CSV table of C-alpha atoms in Angstrom, one decimal:
chain,number,residue,atom,x,y,z
A,490,UNK,CA,-0.6,-14.6,20.0
A,491,UNK,CA,-2.0,-11.1,19.8
A,492,UNK,CA,0.2,-8.6,21.3
A,493,UNK,CA,-1.1,-5.2,21.6
A,494,UNK,CA,0.2,-2.4,19.6
A,495,UNK,CA,-0.2,0.6,21.1
A,496,UNK,CA,0.0,4.2,18.2
A,497,UNK,CA,0.9,6.7,20.9
A,498,UNK,CA,0.9,9.6,17.7
A,499,UNK,CA,-0.4,9.5,14.7
A,500,UNK,CA,1.0,11.9,12.0
A,501,UNK,CA,-0.5,12.9,8.3
A,502,UNK,CA,-3.6,12.0,9.8
A,503,UNK,CA,-6.9,14.2,8.0
A,504,UNK,CA,-10.0,13.6,7.3
A,505,UNK,CA,-11.0,11.1,3.9
A,506,UNK,CA,-6.9,9.3,5.2
A,507,UNK,CA,-7.9,6.3,4.4
A,508,UNK,CA,-8.4,6.8,0.7
A,509,UNK,CA,-5.0,8.4,0.4
A,510,UNK,CA,-5.4,10.1,-3.3
A,511,UNK,CA,-8.9,10.5,-4.7
A,512,UNK,CA,-9.5,9.2,-7.7
A,513,UNK,CA,-13.7,8.9,-8.1
A,514,UNK,CA,-15.7,10.1,-6.1
A,515,UNK,CA,-20.3,10.1,-5.5
A,516,UNK,CA,-22.4,11.8,-3.3
A,517,UNK,CA,-26.1,10.6,-2.3
A,518,UNK,CA,-27.6,13.7,-1.6
A,519,UNK,CA,-30.9,12.3,-0.1
A,520,UNK,CA,-28.6,10.4,2.7
A,521,UNK,CA,-25.9,12.7,3.4
A,522,UNK,CA,-23.3,10.9,2.1
A,523,UNK,CA,-20.1,10.9,0.0
A,524,UNK,CA,-18.4,8.1,-1.4
A,525,UNK,CA,-14.3,8.5,-2.2
A,526,UNK,CA,-12.5,6.0,-4.1
A,527,UNK,CA,-8.4,5.7,-3.9
A,528,UNK,CA,-6.0,5.1,-5.6
A,529,UNK,CA,-4.9,2.0,-6.6
A,530,UNK,CA,-1.8,0.9,-4.3
A,531,UNK,CA,1.3,0.3,-6.3
A,532,UNK,CA,3.7,-1.6,-6.5
A,533,UNK,CA,4.2,-1.3,-2.1
A,534,UNK,CA,1.1,-2.8,-2.1
A,535,UNK,CA,1.7,-6.2,-4.5
A,536,UNK,CA,-1.5,-7.8,-4.5
A,537,UNK,CA,-3.5,-4.2,-4.4
A,538,UNK,CA,-5.3,-2.7,-2.7
A,539,UNK,CA,-8.0,0.5,-4.1
A,540,UNK,CA,-9.6,2.0,-0.7
A,541,UNK,CA,-13.0,2.9,-0.5
A,542,UNK,CA,-14.7,5.0,1.7
A,543,UNK,CA,-18.3,6.2,2.8
A,544,UNK,CA,-18.2,9.2,5.0
A,545,UNK,CA,-21.4,12.0,6.7
A,546,UNK,CA,-20.5,15.2,4.7
A,547,UNK,CA,-21.8,17.0,8.0
A,548,UNK,CA,-18.9,15.3,10.6
A,549,UNK,CA,-17.3,13.7,8.2
A,550,UNK,CA,-17.2,10.6,10.0
A,551,UNK,CA,-16.9,7.7,8.6
A,552,UNK,CA,-19.5,4.7,7.0
A,553,UNK,CA,-17.9,1.8,6.0
A,554,UNK,CA,-14.4,1.4,4.2
A,555,UNK,CA,-13.8,-1.4,1.7
A,556,UNK,CA,-10.7,-2.6,-0.7
A,557,UNK,CA,-11.1,-3.7,-3.8
A,558,UNK,CA,-8.3,-6.0,-5.7
A,559,UNK,CA,-8.6,-4.1,-8.9
A,560,UNK,CA,-9.2,-0.1,-9.8
A,561,UNK,CA,-12.4,1.8,-8.8
A,562,UNK,CA,-14.1,2.6,-11.8
A,563,UNK,CA,-17.2,3.9,-11.1
A,564,UNK,CA,-19.9,3.8,-8.0
A,565,UNK,CA,-23.5,4.3,-7.4
A,566,UNK,CA,-25.1,4.4,-4.5
A,567,UNK,CA,-28.6,2.6,-4.2
A,568,UNK,CA,-32.1,4.7,-4.8
A,569,UNK,CA,-33.1,3.2,-1.9
A,570,UNK,CA,-31.5,0.9,0.1
A,571,UNK,CA,-28.2,1.3,2.2
A,572,UNK,CA,-26.0,-0.2,-0.4
A,573,UNK,CA,-23.2,0.8,-2.9
A,574,UNK,CA,-22.7,-0.6,-6.1
A,575,UNK,CA,-18.7,-0.1,-7.2
A,576,UNK,CA,-17.2,-1.2,-10.5
A,577,UNK,CA,-14.0,-1.7,-10.6
A,578,UNK,CA,-11.3,-3.2,-13.6
A,579,UNK,CA,-8.2,-3.1,-15.7
A,580,UNK,CA,-6.4,-4.6,-19.0
A,581,UNK,CA,-4.1,-6.9,-17.1
A,582,UNK,CA,-0.9,-5.6,-20.0
A,583,UNK,CA,-1.2,-8.2,-22.6
A,584,UNK,CA,-4.5,-8.9,-23.3
A,585,UNK,CA,-7.4,-9.1,-20.7
A,586,UNK,CA,-10.4,-6.5,-19.3
A,587,UNK,CA,-10.5,-8.1,-15.8
A,588,UNK,CA,-12.4,-6.9,-12.9
A,589,UNK,CA,-15.4,-6.7,-9.8
A,590,UNK,CA,-18.7,-5.9,-9.7
A,591,UNK,CA,-19.2,-4.9,-5.8
A,592,UNK,CA,-21.8,-5.0,-3.3
A,593,UNK,CA,-21.4,-3.1,-0.5
A,594,UNK,CA,-23.9,-3.2,2.9
A,595,UNK,CA,-23.5,0.2,3.9
A,596,UNK,CA,-24.9,-1.2,7.4
A,597,UNK,CA,-22.9,-3.7,7.9
A,598,UNK,CA,-19.7,-2.8,6.3
A,599,UNK,CA,-19.6,-5.7,4.3
A,600,UNK,CA,-18.9,-6.1,0.4
A,601,UNK,CA,-20.1,-9.3,-1.7
A,602,UNK,CA,-17.9,-10.0,-5.0
A,603,UNK,CA,-20.8,-10.8,-7.9
A,604,UNK,CA,-20.0,-11.6,-11.2
A,605,UNK,CA,-19.3,-15.5,-11.2
A,606,UNK,CA,-16.2,-15.2,-12.7
A,607,UNK,CA,-13.0,-14.3,-10.9
A,608,UNK,CA,-11.3,-12.4,-14.2
A,609,UNK,CA,-13.7,-10.2,-15.1
A,610,UNK,CA,-15.6,-7.8,-17.0
A,611,UNK,CA,-14.1,-5.2,-16.2
A,612,UNK,CA,-16.9,-2.4,-15.1
A,613,UNK,CA,-16.3,0.9,-16.5
A,614,UNK,CA,-20.3,2.7,-16.1
A,615,UNK,CA,-23.0,1.7,-13.0
A,616,UNK,CA,-26.7,3.0,-13.0
A,617,UNK,CA,-30.0,2.3,-11.2
A,618,UNK,CA,-32.9,2.5,-12.9
A,619,UNK,CA,-35.5,1.8,-10.1
A,620,UNK,CA,-34.5,0.1,-6.7
A,621,UNK,CA,-35.0,-3.5,-8.6
A,622,UNK,CA,-32.8,-2.5,-12.2
A,623,UNK,CA,-29.1,-2.4,-12.1
A,624,UNK,CA,-27.5,-0.5,-15.8
A,625,UNK,CA,-24.2,-2.3,-16.3
A,626,UNK,CA,-21.8,-1.0,-18.5
A,627,UNK,CA,-18.4,-3.7,-18.9
A,628,UNK,CA,-15.6,-3.8,-21.2
A,629,UNK,CA,-14.8,-6.4,-23.7
A,630,UNK,CA,-13.3,-9.2,-22.6
A,631,UNK,CA,-10.2,-8.4,-24.7
A,632,UNK,CA,-8.5,-6.2,-27.1
A,633,UNK,CA,-7.4,-9.5,-29.1
A,634,UNK,CA,-7.9,-8.9,-33.1
A,635,UNK,CA,-10.7,-5.4,-31.4
A,636,UNK,CA,-9.4,-2.1,-31.6
A,637,UNK,CA,-12.7,-0.5,-30.3
A,638,UNK,CA,-12.2,-2.5,-27.1
A,639,UNK,CA,-10.6,0.4,-25.5
A,640,UNK,CA,-13.3,2.7,-27.0
A,641,UNK,CA,-16.5,0.6,-26.8
A,642,UNK,CA,-18.5,-1.8,-24.3
A,643,UNK,CA,-21.4,-3.5,-23.1
A,644,UNK,CA,-24.6,-2.4,-21.6
A,645,UNK,CA,-26.4,-4.6,-19.8
A,646,UNK,CA,-29.5,-4.0,-17.4
A,647,UNK,CA,-29.0,-6.8,-14.3
A,648,UNK,CA,-32.5,-7.1,-12.0
A,649,UNK,CA,-32.7,-8.3,-9.0
A,650,UNK,CA,-36.7,-8.2,-6.5
A,651,UNK,CA,-34.4,-7.4,-3.9
A,652,UNK,CA,-30.4,-6.4,-3.7
A,653,UNK,CA,-30.0,-7.1,0.3
A,654,UNK,CA,-30.7,-11.2,-0.9
A,655,UNK,CA,-28.8,-11.2,-3.4
A,656,UNK,CA,-24.8,-13.4,-3.1
A,657,UNK,CA,-21.5,-13.8,-4.1
A,658,UNK,CA,-20.4,-14.8,-7.8
A,659,UNK,CA,-24.7,-14.7,-9.3
A,660,UNK,CA,-24.7,-12.6,-12.0
A,661,UNK,CA,-23.4,-14.2,-14.9
A,662,UNK,CA,-21.5,-12.9,-17.9
A,663,UNK,CA,-24.8,-14.0,-20.4
A,664,UNK,CA,-26.5,-11.4,-18.0
A,665,UNK,CA,-23.7,-8.8,-18.9
A,666,UNK,CA,-23.9,-9.7,-23.0
A,667,UNK,CA,-25.9,-7.2,-23.8
A,668,UNK,CA,-25.3,-4.5,-27.7
A,669,UNK,CA,-22.1,-2.6,-28.1
A,670,UNK,CA,-22.2,1.2,-27.5
A,671,UNK,CA,-19.8,3.9,-26.8
A,672,UNK,CA,-17.6,3.5,-23.9
A,673,UNK,CA,-15.4,7.0,-23.0
A,674,UNK,CA,-13.2,6.1,-19.9
A,675,UNK,CA,-13.2,9.5,-18.6
A,676,UNK,CA,-10.7,10.4,-15.5
A,677,UNK,CA,-12.2,11.9,-12.8
A,678,UNK,CA,-9.3,12.4,-10.1
A,679,UNK,CA,-10.0,16.9,-10.0
A,680,UNK,CA,-13.8,15.9,-9.6
A,681,UNK,CA,-12.8,13.8,-7.1
A,682,UNK,CA,-10.0,16.3,-5.5
A,683,UNK,CA,-12.6,19.2,-5.8
A,684,UNK,CA,-15.3,17.3,-3.9
A,685,UNK,CA,-13.1,16.1,-0.9
A,686,UNK,CA,-11.5,19.5,-1.0
A,687,UNK,CA,-14.8,21.1,-1.0
A,688,UNK,CA,-15.4,19.3,2.7
A,689,UNK,CA,-12.2,19.6,4.2
A,690,UNK,CA,-9.8,22.1,3.8
A,691,UNK,CA,-7.1,19.6,5.7
A,692,UNK,CA,-7.3,17.2,3.4
A,693,UNK,CA,-4.2,16.4,2.1
A,694,UNK,CA,-3.6,13.9,-1.0
A,695,UNK,CA,-1.2,11.5,0.3
A,696,UNK,CA,0.2,8.1,0.0
A,697,UNK,CA,2.3,5.5,0.4
A,698,UNK,CA,5.1,6.2,3.1
A,699,UNK,CA,8.1,4.4,2.0
A,700,UNK,CA,10.1,5.3,4.5
A,701,UNK,CA,10.6,6.1,8.8
A,702,UNK,CA,13.6,7.1,11.0
A,703,UNK,CA,13.2,9.2,13.9
A,704,UNK,CA,16.4,11.4,15.7
A,705,UNK,CA,18.0,11.8,18.8
A,706,UNK,CA,15.7,15.2,19.2
A,707,UNK,CA,12.0,13.5,18.5
A,708,UNK,CA,12.2,14.5,15.3
A,709,UNK,CA,10.5,12.2,12.9
A,710,UNK,CA,11.6,11.7,8.6
A,711,UNK,CA,10.1,10.3,6.0
A,712,UNK,CA,9.4,9.4,2.3
A,713,UNK,CA,6.3,8.3,0.1
A,714,UNK,CA,4.7,9.6,-2.4
A,715,UNK,CA,5.1,12.7,-4.5
A,716,UNK,CA,7.7,13.6,-1.6
A,717,UNK,CA,11.0,13.5,-1.1
A,718,UNK,CA,11.3,13.9,2.2
A,719,UNK,CA,9.8,15.2,5.0
A,720,UNK,CA,10.3,16.0,9.1
A,721,UNK,CA,8.0,17.1,11.9
A,722,UNK,CA,8.3,17.7,14.8
A,723,UNK,CA,7.8,16.7,18.2
A,724,UNK,CA,4.5,18.5,19.0
A,725,UNK,CA,3.2,17.1,15.3
A,726,UNK,CA,2.9,19.9,13.3
A,727,UNK,CA,5.3,19.2,9.5
A,728,UNK,CA,9.1,21.0,9.6
A,729,UNK,CA,9.0,21.4,6.0
A,730,UNK,CA,8.1,19.4,3.1
A,731,UNK,CA,10.0,18.8,0.1
A,732,UNK,CA,7.2,18.0,-3.3
A,733,UNK,CA,8.7,15.4,-6.2
A,734,UNK,CA,7.3,14.4,-8.9
A,735,UNK,CA,7.6,10.5,-8.0
A,736,UNK,CA,8.8,10.5,-4.7
A,737,UNK,CA,11.4,9.5,-2.3
A,738,UNK,CA,12.7,6.1,-1.6
A,739,UNK,CA,15.2,5.7,0.8
A,740,UNK,CA,16.8,7.7,3.8
A,741,UNK,CA,19.5,7.9,5.4
A,742,UNK,CA,21.0,10.3,7.7
A,743,UNK,CA,24.2,12.1,8.3
A,744,UNK,CA,25.7,11.0,11.8
A,745,UNK,CA,25.7,14.6,12.6
A,746,UNK,CA,22.3,14.5,11.8
A,747,UNK,CA,22.4,17.4,10.3
A,748,UNK,CA,21.1,16.8,6.5
A,749,UNK,CA,19.6,13.5,5.8
A,750,UNK,CA,20.8,11.4,1.8
A,751,UNK,CA,17.3,9.8,0.3
A,752,UNK,CA,17.4,8.4,-2.8
A,753,UNK,CA,14.4,8.7,-5.9
A,754,UNK,CA,12.2,7.0,-7.1
A,755,UNK,CA,12.4,6.9,-11.2
A,756,UNK,CA,11.3,4.5,-13.4
A,757,UNK,CA,13.9,2.7,-14.6
A,758,UNK,CA,12.8,3.9,-18.6
A,759,UNK,CA,13.9,6.9,-17.6
A,760,UNK,CA,16.9,8.7,-18.3
A,761,UNK,CA,19.1,9.5,-16.3
A,762,UNK,CA,17.3,6.2,-13.8
A,763,UNK,CA,18.3,7.6,-10.9
A,764,UNK,CA,19.4,10.5,-8.6
A,765,UNK,CA,20.6,11.0,-3.7
A,766,UNK,CA,19.8,14.5,-3.1
A,767,UNK,CA,21.3,15.3,0.3
A,768,UNK,CA,18.7,17.5,2.2
A,769,UNK,CA,19.3,20.2,5.2
A,770,UNK,CA,17.5,19.3,7.5
A,771,UNK,CA,17.1,22.8,8.9
A,772,UNK,CA,14.3,23.2,6.7
A,773,UNK,CA,14.6,20.8,3.4
A,774,UNK,CA,16.9,22.6,1.3
A,775,UNK,CA,18.8,21.0,-1.3
A,776,UNK,CA,22.2,20.5,-0.2
A,777,UNK,CA,23.8,18.4,-3.0
A,778,UNK,CA,22.5,16.3,-5.9
A,779,UNK,CA,23.9,13.0,-7.3
A,780,UNK,CA,23.1,10.9,-10.9
A,781,UNK,CA,23.1,7.7,-10.7
A,782,UNK,CA,24.7,5.8,-13.8
A,783,UNK,CA,22.1,2.8,-13.1
A,784,UNK,CA,19.8,1.5,-10.6
A,785,UNK,CA,20.5,1.2,-6.6
A,786,UNK,CA,19.7,1.0,-3.4
A,787,UNK,CA,20.7,3.5,-0.8
A,788,UNK,CA,21.7,1.9,2.6
A,789,UNK,CA,22.7,2.6,5.9
A,790,UNK,CA,26.0,0.8,6.7
A,791,UNK,CA,26.4,-0.9,10.5
A,792,UNK,CA,29.1,2.4,11.4
A,793,UNK,CA,25.3,4.4,10.2
A,794,UNK,CA,27.6,6.3,6.9
A,795,UNK,CA,25.5,6.4,3.2
A,796,UNK,CA,26.1,3.6,1.1
A,797,UNK,CA,25.0,2.1,-2.6
A,798,UNK,CA,24.0,-1.2,-3.2
A,799,UNK,CA,23.8,-2.3,-7.1
A,800,UNK,CA,20.2,-3.4,-7.9
A,801,UNK,CA,21.9,-5.2,-10.8
A,802,UNK,CA,19.6,-5.6,-14.5
A,803,UNK,CA,16.5,-5.7,-12.9
A,804,UNK,CA,16.2,-2.4,-12.3
A,805,UNK,CA,13.9,-1.5,-8.9
A,806,UNK,CA,12.6,-5.7,-8.8
A,807,UNK,CA,16.5,-6.3,-8.7
A,808,UNK,CA,16.9,-3.7,-4.9
A,809,UNK,CA,18.1,-6.1,-1.8
A,810,UNK,CA,18.2,-3.5,0.9
A,811,UNK,CA,20.0,-4.3,3.8
A,812,UNK,CA,19.8,-2.3,7.1
A,813,UNK,CA,23.3,-1.9,9.2
A,814,UNK,CA,25.4,-3.9,7.1
A,815,UNK,CA,29.2,-3.9,7.6
A,816,UNK,CA,28.7,-4.8,3.5
A,817,UNK,CA,27.5,-3.9,0.5
A,818,UNK,CA,24.7,-7.1,-0.2
A,819,UNK,CA,23.9,-7.3,-4.1
A,820,UNK,CA,21.0,-10.2,-4.6
A,821,UNK,CA,18.8,-10.1,-7.2
A,822,UNK,CA,15.6,-10.0,-5.5
A,823,UNK,CA,13.5,-6.9,-3.6
A,824,UNK,CA,13.3,-7.2,-0.4
A,825,UNK,CA,13.6,-6.0,2.9
A,826,UNK,CA,16.5,-7.0,5.3
A,827,UNK,CA,18.5,-6.1,8.1
A,828,UNK,CA,22.1,-7.4,9.1
A,829,UNK,CA,22.5,-8.8,12.8
A,830,UNK,CA,25.1,-8.0,15.2
A,831,UNK,CA,26.6,-11.4,14.8
A,832,UNK,CA,26.4,-10.8,11.0
A,833,UNK,CA,24.5,-13.1,10.1
A,834,UNK,CA,21.2,-12.0,7.4
A,835,UNK,CA,17.4,-11.5,8.3
A,836,UNK,CA,16.2,-10.6,4.9
A,837,UNK,CA,12.1,-11.2,3.2
A,838,UNK,CA,11.5,-12.7,-0.2
A,839,UNK,CA,9.2,-15.1,-2.4
A,840,UNK,CA,9.8,-18.2,-4.3
A,841,UNK,CA,8.4,-17.0,-7.9
A,842,UNK,CA,5.8,-18.6,-9.3
A,843,UNK,CA,3.7,-17.9,-13.0
A,844,UNK,CA,1.2,-18.6,-11.7
A,845,UNK,CA,1.7,-15.2,-8.7
A,846,UNK,CA,2.2,-16.0,-5.2
A,847,UNK,CA,1.7,-19.7,-4.0
A,848,UNK,CA,1.1,-21.1,-0.1
A,849,UNK,CA,4.1,-20.9,1.3
A,850,UNK,CA,5.6,-18.6,-1.5
A,851,UNK,CA,7.0,-16.1,1.1
A,852,UNK,CA,9.0,-16.6,3.3
A,853,UNK,CA,12.1,-14.8,6.2
A,854,UNK,CA,15.7,-16.1,6.5
A,855,UNK,CA,18.4,-16.3,8.5
A,856,UNK,CA,21.2,-16.8,7.4
A,857,UNK,CA,25.6,-17.3,7.8
A,858,UNK,CA,27.4,-15.1,5.7
A,859,UNK,CA,30.1,-17.7,5.1
A,860,UNK,CA,28.4,-20.6,5.1
A,861,UNK,CA,25.1,-19.2,3.0
A,862,UNK,CA,22.9,-21.8,5.5
A,863,UNK,CA,19.7,-20.5,7.1
A,864,UNK,CA,20.0,-20.6,10.6
A,865,UNK,CA,15.6,-20.3,9.8
A,866,UNK,CA,13.2,-20.2,7.7
A,867,UNK,CA,9.4,-18.6,8.9
A,868,UNK,CA,7.5,-19.0,5.6
A,869,UNK,CA,3.5,-16.9,5.0
A,870,UNK,CA,0.5,-16.2,1.7
A,871,UNK,CA,1.8,-12.9,1.9
A,872,UNK,CA,4.8,-11.0,0.7
A,873,UNK,CA,6.2,-8.8,3.1
A,874,UNK,CA,6.3,-4.9,3.1
A,875,UNK,CA,9.3,-3.9,5.0
A,876,UNK,CA,11.7,-5.6,8.1
A,877,UNK,CA,13.6,-4.9,10.2
A,878,UNK,CA,15.0,-6.1,13.7
A,879,UNK,CA,16.4,-5.1,17.7
A,880,UNK,CA,18.4,-7.7,19.7
A,881,UNK,CA,15.8,-10.3,20.5
A,882,UNK,CA,13.3,-10.0,17.5
A,883,UNK,CA,12.5,-9.0,13.5
A,884,UNK,CA,9.4,-7.9,13.0
A,885,UNK,CA,8.1,-7.8,9.4
A,886,UNK,CA,5.3,-5.9,8.4
A,887,UNK,CA,3.0,-7.1,5.3
A,888,UNK,CA,0.4,-6.2,2.7
A,889,UNK,CA,-2.3,-7.1,4.3
A,890,UNK,CA,-1.9,-5.7,7.3
A,891,UNK,CA,-0.1,-7.7,9.6
A,892,UNK,CA,2.9,-7.2,12.0
A,893,UNK,CA,4.6,-10.1,12.8
A,894,UNK,CA,7.1,-10.5,15.7
A,895,UNK,CA,9.6,-13.2,15.0
A,896,UNK,CA,13.1,-14.8,18.1
A,897,UNK,CA,15.9,-13.7,16.5
A,898,UNK,CA,17.0,-16.9,17.5
A,899,UNK,CA,14.9,-19.9,15.8
A,900,UNK,CA,12.5,-17.6,14.1
A,901,UNK,CA,9.2,-18.8,16.1
A,902,UNK,CA,6.6,-16.7,16.0
A,903,UNK,CA,7.1,-14.3,19.0
A,904,UNK,CA,3.8,-12.2,18.5
A,905,UNK,CA,1.4,-11.0,15.2
A,906,UNK,CA,-1.2,-8.9,14.9
A,907,UNK,CA,-2.8,-6.5,11.9
A,908,UNK,CA,-2.6,-2.8,12.3
A,909,UNK,CA,-5.3,-1.4,13.1
A,910,UNK,CA,-6.3,2.8,13.1
A,911,UNK,CA,-9.0,4.1,14.8
A,912,UNK,CA,-10.3,-0.2,14.0
A,913,UNK,CA,-9.9,0.4,10.6
A,914,UNK,CA,-7.1,-1.8,9.3
A,915,UNK,CA,-4.1,-0.1,7.8
A,916,UNK,CA,-1.6,-1.0,5.0
A,917,UNK,CA,1.8,-1.4,6.8
A,918,UNK,CA,4.4,0.1,3.6
A,919,UNK,CA,7.9,1.0,6.3
A,920,UNK,CA,8.7,-0.3,9.3
A,921,UNK,CA,11.7,1.3,12.0
A,922,UNK,CA,12.7,0.0,14.9
A,923,UNK,CA,13.5,2.8,16.8
A,924,UNK,CA,14.0,1.8,20.5
A,925,UNK,CA,13.0,-1.3,22.9
A,926,UNK,CA,10.7,-2.5,21.8
A,927,UNK,CA,8.8,0.9,19.7
A,928,UNK,CA,8.5,1.6,16.2
A,929,UNK,CA,7.5,4.0,13.9
A,930,UNK,CA,5.3,2.6,11.2
A,931,UNK,CA,4.3,3.8,7.5
A,932,UNK,CA,1.5,2.8,6.1
A,933,UNK,CA,0.2,2.7,2.6
A,934,UNK,CA,-2.4,6.1,3.6
A,935,UNK,CA,0.3,8.4,4.3
A,936,UNK,CA,0.0,7.9,7.8
A,937,UNK,CA,3.3,7.9,10.1
A,938,UNK,CA,2.4,5.9,13.5
A,939,UNK,CA,5.5,6.0,16.4
A,940,UNK,CA,4.2,2.6,18.1
A,941,UNK,CA,5.3,0.3,21.5
A,942,UNK,CA,5.0,-3.6,20.7
A,943,UNK,CA,4.9,-4.3,24.2
A,944,UNK,CA,6.9,-8.0,23.3
A,945,UNK,CA,7.3,-10.4,26.2
A,946,UNK,CA,10.2,-10.6,28.7
A,947,UNK,CA,9.9,-14.4,27.7
A,948,UNK,CA,11.8,-14.6,24.2
A,949,UNK,CA,10.5,-18.4,23.7
A,950,UNK,CA,6.3,-17.5,24.0
A,951,UNK,CA,5.1,-18.1,20.6
A,952,UNK,CA,1.9,-17.7,19.1
A,953,UNK,CA,0.5,-18.9,16.0
């Protein structure tokens, strides 16, 4: 059963908001359109989401929005039909170059994957030669015993009489096995930034809100990519922002609300591995800096004071982010949780599998701390990005955009729905309960939403 999630305020909204950080932009001057591909979702969206938005250059209205499993590497508008070809892909880190060729109908917004293999190949370049012929440059299947695979590719021309009628998975590997040619991998990010900046001075490359908190005076704090922390006034104006190479991660507001502790994002391979900073809530000025000897989670204890939970040998993956804990928790997982008023623990996790997340492999559990016994377990197929709870309900955000409200007593589903902003699905990456049925939600595209959940008064209402 869905529930009305009413959005009262949207902070961080701006033109091209849906794509976040642009990495590629392609114009269709005849139609007055601009296609903009955003950066891949990264670790906050574990299965990955690379958005592609198509906008009218006159009013910046969005015409279409699709999300790719792989990073976007090439785009080309059809010369006659309302179609956009999108090439995607990346190296898997060990052997294969994988990707997709997507074809998006700009009238319906529907995108289909055209290559008949779920694992490739990586598409490097696209060009419409005619209304029937598409030139496709793809990477070699792998780099095993092939040092030139990183600078060369295979070029082929794929022909179809009417591309509007092309079914999914209908382009074969044989059609793409053309001659070997030079295939540079240029970086288009600066060109993409210039393209969107030229259309709007209000554009801002925000993405991946990691933490959100509300102060008693109505100000809202957030951490996100390349921002240690920022503060928004109740009027909707940004009060201050502090830039950072990587960005902030965890937030703990001092009990007197004069300062905030921020845990910074740092790869475990860097030295020092992590740091904490304390910022003034008046202007964001740095008050204190602490270098940690090992990775840790910054968490808020039940008494409101900050605490550090060691992350163990797994670094970023070993973080257990438990809010309002009366003790410091340590467990080899990287999923969110909260301690309830009776001292039990509600947290999310996944079951490891060599082939990735399996059906039912994601869970939320309420566990007794003394005995370790679970009171209830809720299972699903998607990875949780954040979790918080009030006295009756645990709210869980997932990487496919769904928000699920679970009854805190027995784990049954009270309500669930996918998050949408201006009729477009958004991916929640941070969630905080700030009052009865009141939520702050941060998104992968850098927006912050003040929402009213409006759950039913009867806690026994369930849904599917």
